[in-house]
């Protein structure tokens, strides 16, 4: 397919939920090609990757994490690598009935052919996909950097879900939200695993999907929502790890979960509980300006920004004006779980609750109302925490118990 693109990491090729492939909508039944294959890949909220003709996915079962490489067309196992791992992180507190196994989504580096995985218990590993997953290097972040148990936040109960962050490849570095004594963020040599720098910010790691690239007045940076702040960290030579800007943002139960969304030098942050808002922040080297704050929020789903509008799914789907924060439309009835992506034909695909799959019009064709084009009934009997994936004309839908369903959006 001329328009097929890999899905190499958290939230897709651009880490923003916007993809270069169409939804395949032609009227009638959707996904048009139906179910292609399904399989069990191990427990966890970790999302699949799609690289070339392979699916890479991390899951937990019976005391071990397994990295599986599957044929994208058939689901046939190509190779697997397994290592001992607990079901929860060593400091786990609260909500054990809602998650288990890895939450972090792996990161693939096309230059080296390496894939990087992070277990819930801080086991950071580098595997060579060109050598059937041969281990290249490893490091346990708890043991190496002394990440303590996350503290009680606000007036509510304590929560610690272990490591949830997805690593990010930037040049020769692998950037990881560590949260220990060496920095909220750390950069490692992607080939050797040697530590290169730690951020000046020393906040505990948050519970989001991890760092997101941002450029501020020509300065390359990443932003991350730690336990206490939105932190913008410099990546330019001579200033690696320095804080360019920060903005206080903490959520009861340590439940800042939705990953910040970036557009230019602006960042959207959102969470529930003591906030129940979504906030647009403008970042400059001089500080952070709050552009607007709107009385809508997401607890789980990371917002998608597209052509001046913002979308997310949490109990319903929201469409906001990015410039002002004004609500354009809201509709549908969903649960807490959910992820969404925006396709090349300018439609929104939502995976919600227990695997209900929706195809919606965006503001491009329906600027003022929620419009549902197609719906697929719940495919799971538990939460669809992992992020939805679209690559090579195939939709990859996974639940937290490790059931993976793969559909073709194109007619047979």
Short mmCIF file of C-alpha atoms in Angstrom, two decimals:
data_model
loop_
_atom_site.label_atom_id
_atom_site.label_comp_id
_atom_site.label_asym_id
_atom_site.label_seq_id
_atom_site.Cartn_x
_atom_site.Cartn_y
_atom_site.Cartn_z
CA UNK A 1 0.00 0.00 0.00
CA UNK A 2 1.48 3.33 -1.06
CA UNK A 3 0.11 5.05 2.03
CA UNK A 4 1.10 2.43 4.60
CA UNK A 5 3.25 3.70 7.45
CA UNK A 6 4.85 2.05 10.45
CA UNK A 7 3.59 2.56 13.99
CA UNK A 8 6.93 2.67 15.85
CA UNK A 9 5.95 3.92 19.30
CA UNK A 10 3.48 5.50 21.68
CA UNK A 11 0.56 7.21 19.86
CA UNK A 12 1.93 6.49 16.41
CA UNK A 13 4.58 7.76 14.00
CA UNK A 14 4.41 11.34 15.26
CA UNK A 15 3.53 10.57 18.90
CA UNK A 16 0.32 12.62 18.51
CA UNK A 17 -2.47 10.25 17.43
CA UNK A 18 -2.58 11.62 13.85
CA UNK A 19 -1.85 9.03 11.15
CA UNK A 20 -1.22 9.18 7.41
CA UNK A 21 -3.59 6.33 6.52
CA UNK A 22 -7.30 6.54 5.65
CA UNK A 23 -10.10 5.00 7.69
CA UNK A 24 -11.31 2.95 4.72
CA UNK A 25 -14.86 4.26 5.10
CA UNK A 26 -16.93 3.75 1.94
CA UNK A 27 -20.35 3.44 3.49
CA UNK A 28 -21.90 0.21 4.74
CA UNK A 29 -20.16 -2.16 7.12
CA UNK A 30 -16.93 -1.03 8.74
CA UNK A 31 -14.15 -2.09 9.16
CA UNK A 32 -14.79 -3.15 5.57
CA UNK A 33 -12.42 -6.13 5.53
CA UNK A 34 -13.66 -7.59 8.81
CA UNK A 35 -11.66 -9.55 11.36
CA UNK A 36 -8.32 -10.81 10.00
CA UNK A 37 -6.92 -12.61 13.03
CA UNK A 38 -6.83 -12.61 16.81
CA UNK A 39 -4.50 -13.84 19.52
CA UNK A 40 -3.42 -13.77 23.16
CA UNK A 41 -0.24 -11.74 23.75
CA UNK A 42 -0.10 -11.45 27.54
CA UNK A 43 -1.58 -9.11 30.13
CA UNK A 44 -0.88 -5.40 30.25
CA UNK A 45 -1.91 -2.01 28.89
CA UNK A 46 1.14 -1.84 26.61
CA UNK A 47 0.15 -1.04 23.01
CA UNK A 48 1.38 -2.91 19.91
CA UNK A 49 3.93 -1.58 17.44
CA UNK A 50 3.86 -2.29 13.71
CA UNK A 51 7.20 -2.24 11.90
CA UNK A 52 7.25 -3.41 8.29
CA UNK A 53 5.51 -6.77 8.23
CA UNK A 54 5.91 -7.42 11.96
CA UNK A 55 3.82 -6.64 15.02
CA UNK A 56 5.83 -6.17 18.22
CA UNK A 57 3.95 -6.46 21.50
CA UNK A 58 4.90 -6.81 25.17
CA UNK A 59 2.76 -8.78 27.62
CA UNK A 60 2.91 -10.55 31.00
CA UNK A 61 1.99 -14.14 31.86
CA UNK A 62 2.89 -16.47 34.75
CA UNK A 63 5.77 -14.50 36.19
CA UNK A 64 7.38 -13.27 32.98
CA UNK A 65 7.18 -10.53 30.38
CA UNK A 66 7.30 -11.68 26.77
CA UNK A 67 8.20 -9.59 23.75
CA UNK A 68 6.49 -11.19 20.75
CA UNK A 69 7.11 -10.56 17.06
CA UNK A 70 4.10 -11.61 14.99
CA UNK A 71 3.37 -11.66 11.29
CA UNK A 72 1.18 -8.60 10.70
CA UNK A 73 -0.94 -10.35 8.07
CA UNK A 74 -1.61 -13.62 9.90
CA UNK A 75 -0.64 -13.30 13.56
CA UNK A 76 1.84 -16.16 13.25
CA UNK A 77 4.63 -15.99 15.85
CA UNK A 78 7.99 -15.13 14.27
CA UNK A 79 10.02 -15.03 17.49
CA UNK A 80 9.61 -14.41 21.20
CA UNK A 81 11.89 -13.26 24.02
CA UNK A 82 10.96 -13.77 27.69
CA UNK A 83 12.41 -12.62 31.00
CA UNK A 84 11.21 -12.90 34.64
CA UNK A 85 9.02 -10.01 35.78
CA UNK A 86 6.52 -9.38 38.58
CA UNK A 87 2.91 -8.63 37.79
CA UNK A 88 3.14 -5.22 39.52
CA UNK A 89 5.93 -2.77 40.29
CA UNK A 90 7.80 -3.23 43.57
CA UNK A 91 6.17 -0.14 45.12
CA UNK A 92 2.64 -0.83 43.82
CA UNK A 93 -0.21 0.78 45.77
CA UNK A 94 -3.88 0.75 44.79
CA UNK A 95 -6.11 -0.30 41.88
CA UNK A 96 -4.43 -3.69 41.37
CA UNK A 97 -7.74 -5.01 40.04
CA UNK A 98 -7.63 -2.55 37.15
CA UNK A 99 -4.22 -3.31 35.67
CA UNK A 100 -1.40 -5.87 35.64
CA UNK A 101 1.74 -6.38 33.62
CA UNK A 102 3.49 -3.80 31.41
CA UNK A 103 1.82 -0.44 30.79
CA UNK A 104 4.68 1.15 28.86
CA UNK A 105 4.50 0.94 25.06
CA UNK A 106 7.79 -0.10 23.40
CA UNK A 107 9.79 2.21 21.11
CA UNK A 108 11.34 1.07 17.81
CA UNK A 109 14.41 2.70 16.25
CA UNK A 110 14.58 2.28 12.46
CA UNK A 111 18.25 3.25 12.33
CA UNK A 112 19.48 0.36 14.47
CA UNK A 113 16.58 -2.08 14.26
CA UNK A 114 16.44 -2.03 18.06
CA UNK A 115 13.23 -2.05 20.09
CA UNK A 116 13.18 -0.76 23.67
CA UNK A 117 10.84 -2.16 26.31
CA UNK A 118 10.13 -1.14 29.90
CA UNK A 119 8.43 -3.40 32.43
CA UNK A 120 6.09 -2.24 35.18
CA UNK A 121 8.97 -3.01 37.59
CA UNK A 122 11.46 -0.75 35.80
CA UNK A 123 13.28 -3.33 33.66
CA UNK A 124 14.54 -1.35 30.65
CA UNK A 125 15.72 -3.62 27.83
CA UNK A 126 17.05 -3.17 24.30
CA UNK A 127 16.44 -5.95 21.75
CA UNK A 128 17.77 -6.39 18.21
CA UNK A 129 14.81 -7.10 15.94
CA UNK A 130 17.18 -7.95 13.08
CA UNK A 131 18.57 -10.80 15.19
CA UNK A 132 15.26 -12.35 16.30
CA UNK A 133 15.12 -10.19 19.41
CA UNK A 134 18.60 -10.83 20.73
CA UNK A 135 19.20 -8.86 23.95
CA UNK A 136 21.58 -5.92 23.43
CA UNK A 137 21.56 -4.31 26.88
CA UNK A 138 19.44 -4.02 30.02
CA UNK A 139 19.12 -1.89 33.15
CA UNK A 140 16.63 -1.89 36.03
CA UNK A 141 15.66 1.69 36.80
CA UNK A 142 14.56 0.99 40.38
CA UNK A 143 17.84 -0.70 41.20
CA UNK A 144 20.07 1.75 39.36
CA UNK A 145 18.45 5.04 40.37
CA UNK A 146 16.46 4.42 43.53
CA UNK A 147 13.02 5.57 42.41
CA UNK A 148 11.05 5.62 45.70
CA UNK A 149 7.38 4.88 46.12
CA UNK A 150 5.26 7.71 44.75
CA UNK A 151 3.93 9.89 47.58
CA UNK A 152 0.32 10.52 48.46
CA UNK A 153 -0.98 13.36 46.27
CA UNK A 154 -3.63 15.84 47.35
CA UNK A 155 -6.34 14.86 49.81
CA UNK A 156 -7.01 11.44 48.29
CA UNK A 157 -5.48 7.99 48.54
CA UNK A 158 -1.98 6.96 47.51
CA UNK A 159 -1.38 5.33 44.12
CA UNK A 160 1.71 3.85 42.49
CA UNK A 161 1.25 1.97 39.21
CA UNK A 162 4.93 1.27 38.60
CA UNK A 163 6.59 2.45 35.40
CA UNK A 164 4.10 3.54 32.72
CA UNK A 165 6.27 5.81 30.55
CA UNK A 166 7.08 4.91 26.95
CA UNK A 167 10.73 5.53 25.96
CA UNK A 168 11.53 8.03 23.19
CA UNK A 169 14.39 7.80 20.68
CA UNK A 170 15.97 11.18 19.90
CA UNK A 171 19.09 11.01 17.73
CA UNK A 172 21.57 8.80 19.56
CA UNK A 173 19.66 8.97 22.83
CA UNK A 174 16.91 6.92 24.40
CA UNK A 175 15.00 9.33 26.65
CA UNK A 176 13.13 7.74 29.57
CA UNK A 177 11.07 9.19 32.42
CA UNK A 178 12.95 7.68 35.37
CA UNK A 179 12.04 9.89 38.32
CA UNK A 180 14.93 8.94 40.56
CA UNK A 181 17.88 10.74 42.08
CA UNK A 182 19.49 11.41 38.67
CA UNK A 183 16.50 13.21 37.15
CA UNK A 184 12.86 13.02 36.17
CA UNK A 185 14.14 12.35 32.65
CA UNK A 186 17.32 10.52 31.74
CA UNK A 187 18.98 9.99 28.38
CA UNK A 188 20.82 6.78 27.60
CA UNK A 189 23.03 5.89 24.66
CA UNK A 190 20.56 3.96 22.52
CA UNK A 191 23.24 1.48 21.40
CA UNK A 192 24.97 0.74 24.71
CA UNK A 193 22.58 1.82 27.48
CA UNK A 194 25.20 4.10 29.05
CA UNK A 195 23.69 7.08 30.88
CA UNK A 196 24.36 10.39 29.08
CA UNK A 197 22.51 12.97 31.17
CA UNK A 198 19.76 13.50 33.72
CA UNK A 199 17.33 16.38 33.85
CA UNK A 200 17.66 19.22 36.34
CA UNK A 201 14.08 18.49 37.39
CA UNK A 202 14.02 15.73 40.01
CA UNK A 203 10.27 15.15 40.33
CA UNK A 204 9.00 11.58 40.74
CA UNK A 205 7.89 9.99 37.47
CA UNK A 206 4.26 10.52 36.57
CA UNK A 207 1.75 8.01 35.21
CA UNK A 208 1.38 9.24 31.61
CA UNK A 209 2.66 7.66 28.40
CA UNK A 210 5.90 9.62 28.70
CA UNK A 211 7.83 12.44 27.00
CA UNK A 212 6.63 14.27 23.87
CA UNK A 213 8.87 16.28 21.51
CA UNK A 214 8.33 20.05 21.36
CA UNK A 215 10.30 22.89 19.77
CA UNK A 216 10.26 26.27 21.54
CA UNK A 217 11.60 29.23 19.57
CA UNK A 218 13.92 26.91 17.68
CA UNK A 219 15.10 25.06 20.80
CA UNK A 220 14.54 21.27 20.64
CA UNK A 221 12.92 20.01 23.84
CA UNK A 222 10.69 17.34 25.27
CA UNK A 223 7.80 17.90 27.64
CA UNK A 224 6.60 15.45 30.24
CA UNK A 225 3.92 15.50 32.92
CA UNK A 226 5.72 14.42 36.09
CA UNK A 227 3.94 13.78 39.36
CA UNK A 228 4.04 17.51 40.19
CA UNK A 229 4.66 19.56 37.03
CA UNK A 230 4.49 19.85 33.30
CA UNK A 231 8.23 20.09 32.64
CA UNK A 232 9.83 21.24 29.37
CA UNK A 233 13.41 19.95 29.14
CA UNK A 234 16.05 21.17 26.70
CA UNK A 235 17.85 18.81 24.31
CA UNK A 236 20.17 21.25 22.52
CA UNK A 237 23.95 20.86 22.77
CA UNK A 238 25.40 22.33 25.94
CA UNK A 239 21.99 22.57 27.62
CA UNK A 240 20.96 18.91 27.76
CA UNK A 241 18.55 18.26 30.61
CA UNK A 242 18.11 21.89 31.63
CA UNK A 243 14.59 23.03 32.47
CA UNK A 244 13.28 25.51 29.90
CA UNK A 245 9.90 25.91 31.61
CA UNK A 246 7.63 24.24 34.13
CA UNK A 247 4.02 24.57 35.25
CA UNK A 248 2.58 23.11 38.44
CA UNK A 249 0.06 20.35 37.73
CA UNK A 250 -0.65 17.52 40.15
CA UNK A 251 -3.70 15.30 40.35
CA UNK A 252 -5.29 13.47 43.28
CA UNK A 253 -4.38 9.75 43.41
CA UNK A 254 -1.31 10.62 41.26
CA UNK A 255 -3.76 10.23 38.37
CA UNK A 256 -2.33 12.50 35.71
CA UNK A 257 -2.64 9.80 33.05
CA UNK A 258 -3.48 11.44 29.71
CA UNK A 259 -0.28 12.29 27.81
CA UNK A 260 0.19 16.01 27.05
CA UNK A 261 -0.65 17.00 23.46
CA UNK A 262 1.65 19.40 21.60
CA UNK A 263 0.92 21.87 18.82
CA UNK A 264 3.76 24.22 17.95
CA UNK A 265 4.94 25.74 21.24
CA UNK A 266 1.63 25.03 22.97
CA UNK A 267 0.75 22.08 25.21
CA UNK A 268 -2.59 20.68 26.35
CA UNK A 269 -2.80 19.04 29.78
CA UNK A 270 -5.89 17.45 31.27
CA UNK A 271 -6.90 15.27 34.21
CA UNK A 272 -9.85 14.59 36.51
CA UNK A 273 -10.40 14.66 40.28
CA UNK A 274 -9.13 18.00 41.65
CA UNK A 275 -8.84 19.46 38.12
CA UNK A 276 -11.65 18.24 35.82
CA UNK A 277 -10.39 20.68 33.21
CA UNK A 278 -8.30 20.83 30.07
CA UNK A 279 -5.72 23.60 29.89
CA UNK A 280 -3.81 25.14 26.97
CA UNK A 281 -0.34 26.40 27.90
CA UNK A 282 1.94 28.52 25.70
CA UNK A 283 5.62 27.75 26.30
CA UNK A 284 8.44 30.29 25.88
CA UNK A 285 11.98 30.45 27.28
CA UNK A 286 10.65 33.17 29.59
CA UNK A 287 7.97 30.96 31.13
CA UNK A 288 4.51 29.48 30.70
CA UNK A 289 1.36 31.41 29.82
CA UNK A 290 -2.05 29.85 30.40
CA UNK A 291 -4.01 30.61 27.23
CA UNK A 292 -7.29 29.08 28.37
CA UNK A 293 -8.77 26.50 30.73
CA UNK A 294 -12.04 24.78 29.86
CA UNK A 295 -14.43 22.81 32.14
CA UNK A 296 -14.02 19.50 30.29
CA UNK A 297 -11.49 16.78 30.91
CA UNK A 298 -10.08 13.36 30.14
CA UNK A 299 -8.89 10.90 32.77
CA UNK A 300 -7.32 8.40 30.36
CA UNK A 301 -7.50 9.26 26.65
CA UNK A 302 -4.76 11.56 25.35
CA UNK A 303 -6.10 14.49 23.29
CA UNK A 304 -5.59 14.69 19.53
CA UNK A 305 -5.05 18.12 17.94
CA UNK A 306 -5.95 18.54 14.27
CA UNK A 307 -6.58 21.62 12.13
CA UNK A 308 -7.42 23.91 15.01
CA UNK A 309 -9.58 21.41 16.91
CA UNK A 310 -9.06 19.06 19.85
CA UNK A 311 -10.59 15.59 20.25
CA UNK A 312 -10.67 12.97 22.97
CA UNK A 313 -12.94 10.22 24.30
CA UNK A 314 -13.83 9.93 27.96
CA UNK A 315 -17.43 8.91 28.70
CA UNK A 316 -18.29 10.84 25.54
CA UNK A 317 -16.35 12.30 22.62
CA UNK A 318 -15.40 15.97 22.79
CA UNK A 319 -14.50 18.42 20.04
CA UNK A 320 -13.08 21.76 21.22
CA UNK A 321 -11.82 24.83 19.40
CA UNK A 322 -8.05 24.82 19.96
CA UNK A 323 -7.82 28.62 19.77
CA UNK A 324 -10.41 29.37 22.45
CA UNK A 325 -11.29 26.16 24.30
CA UNK A 326 -14.93 26.53 23.27
CA UNK A 327 -16.91 23.30 22.95
CA UNK A 328 -17.89 22.61 19.33
CA UNK A 329 -19.73 19.38 19.98
CA UNK A 330 -20.00 16.47 22.39
CA UNK A 331 -21.69 13.12 21.94
CA UNK A 332 -21.81 9.39 22.44
CA UNK A 333 -21.76 7.34 25.62
CA UNK A 334 -18.51 5.63 26.60
CA UNK A 335 -16.78 4.26 29.66
CA UNK A 336 -13.48 5.34 31.22
CA UNK A 337 -11.20 3.40 28.89
CA UNK A 338 -10.51 4.86 25.50
CA UNK A 339 -8.08 6.02 22.86
CA UNK A 340 -8.57 7.76 19.55
CA UNK A 341 -6.71 8.55 16.36
CA UNK A 342 -7.33 10.85 13.43
CA UNK A 343 -6.98 9.42 9.93
CA UNK A 344 -5.78 10.77 6.58
CA UNK A 345 -9.37 11.09 5.35
CA UNK A 346 -10.06 13.33 8.37
CA UNK A 347 -12.17 10.97 10.43
CA UNK A 348 -11.85 9.94 14.07
CA UNK A 349 -11.55 6.30 15.16
CA UNK A 350 -12.31 5.60 18.82
CA UNK A 351 -11.63 2.42 20.79
CA UNK A 352 -13.63 2.66 24.00
CA UNK A 353 -14.57 0.91 27.23
CA UNK A 354 -14.61 -2.86 26.53
CA UNK A 355 -13.56 -2.66 22.90
CA UNK A 356 -16.41 -0.82 21.23
CA UNK A 357 -15.03 0.59 17.98
CA UNK A 358 -16.46 3.80 16.52
CA UNK A 359 -15.88 5.77 13.32
CA UNK A 360 -16.87 9.43 13.59
CA UNK A 361 -16.87 12.51 11.43
CA UNK A 362 -14.63 15.36 12.59
CA UNK A 363 -15.20 19.11 12.35
CA UNK A 364 -14.11 18.96 8.70
CA UNK A 365 -17.48 17.53 7.61
CA UNK A 366 -19.57 18.02 10.76
CA UNK A 367 -18.38 21.21 12.48
CA UNK A 368 -21.29 21.47 14.91
CA UNK A 369 -22.50 17.98 15.78
CA UNK A 370 -21.43 14.50 16.82
CA UNK A 371 -21.86 12.21 13.81
CA UNK A 372 -21.37 8.46 14.04
CA UNK A 373 -20.65 6.67 10.76
CA UNK A 374 -20.14 3.14 12.02
CA UNK A 375 -19.93 1.14 15.22
CA UNK A 376 -18.61 -2.30 16.11
CA UNK A 377 -19.97 -3.91 19.29
CA UNK A 378 -17.73 -4.64 22.27
CA UNK A 379 -15.08 -7.19 21.31
CA UNK A 380 -13.76 -7.73 24.87
CA UNK A 381 -15.16 -8.36 28.33
CA UNK A 382 -12.75 -6.02 30.13
CA UNK A 383 -11.04 -2.64 29.72
CA UNK A 384 -9.46 -1.58 26.43
CA UNK A 385 -6.68 0.46 28.09
CA UNK A 386 -4.06 -0.10 25.33
CA UNK A 387 -3.94 2.51 22.57
CA UNK A 388 -5.60 1.78 19.24
CA UNK A 389 -3.21 1.25 16.30
CA UNK A 390 -3.74 1.78 12.53
CA UNK A 391 -0.96 0.63 10.20
CA UNK A 392 -0.89 -0.97 6.77
CA UNK A 393 -4.67 -0.85 6.47
CA UNK A 394 -5.11 -2.86 9.67
CA UNK A 395 -6.63 -1.82 12.99
CA UNK A 396 -5.05 -3.40 16.07
CA UNK A 397 -7.30 -3.47 19.14
CA UNK A 398 -6.07 -4.87 22.45
CA UNK A 399 -7.45 -5.14 25.97
CA UNK A 400 -5.60 -5.18 29.29
CA UNK A 401 -5.87 -8.98 29.54
CA UNK A 402 -3.86 -9.41 26.35
CA UNK A 403 -6.54 -10.21 23.78
CA UNK A 404 -5.50 -8.75 20.42
CA UNK A 405 -8.04 -8.35 17.59
CA UNK A 406 -6.90 -7.24 14.13
CA UNK A 407 -9.29 -5.87 11.50
CA UNK A 408 -8.82 -4.75 7.90
CA UNK A 409 -10.24 -1.32 7.12
CA UNK A 410 -10.04 -2.05 3.38
CA UNK A 411 -12.54 -4.20 1.44
CA UNK A 412 -11.44 -7.79 0.77
#
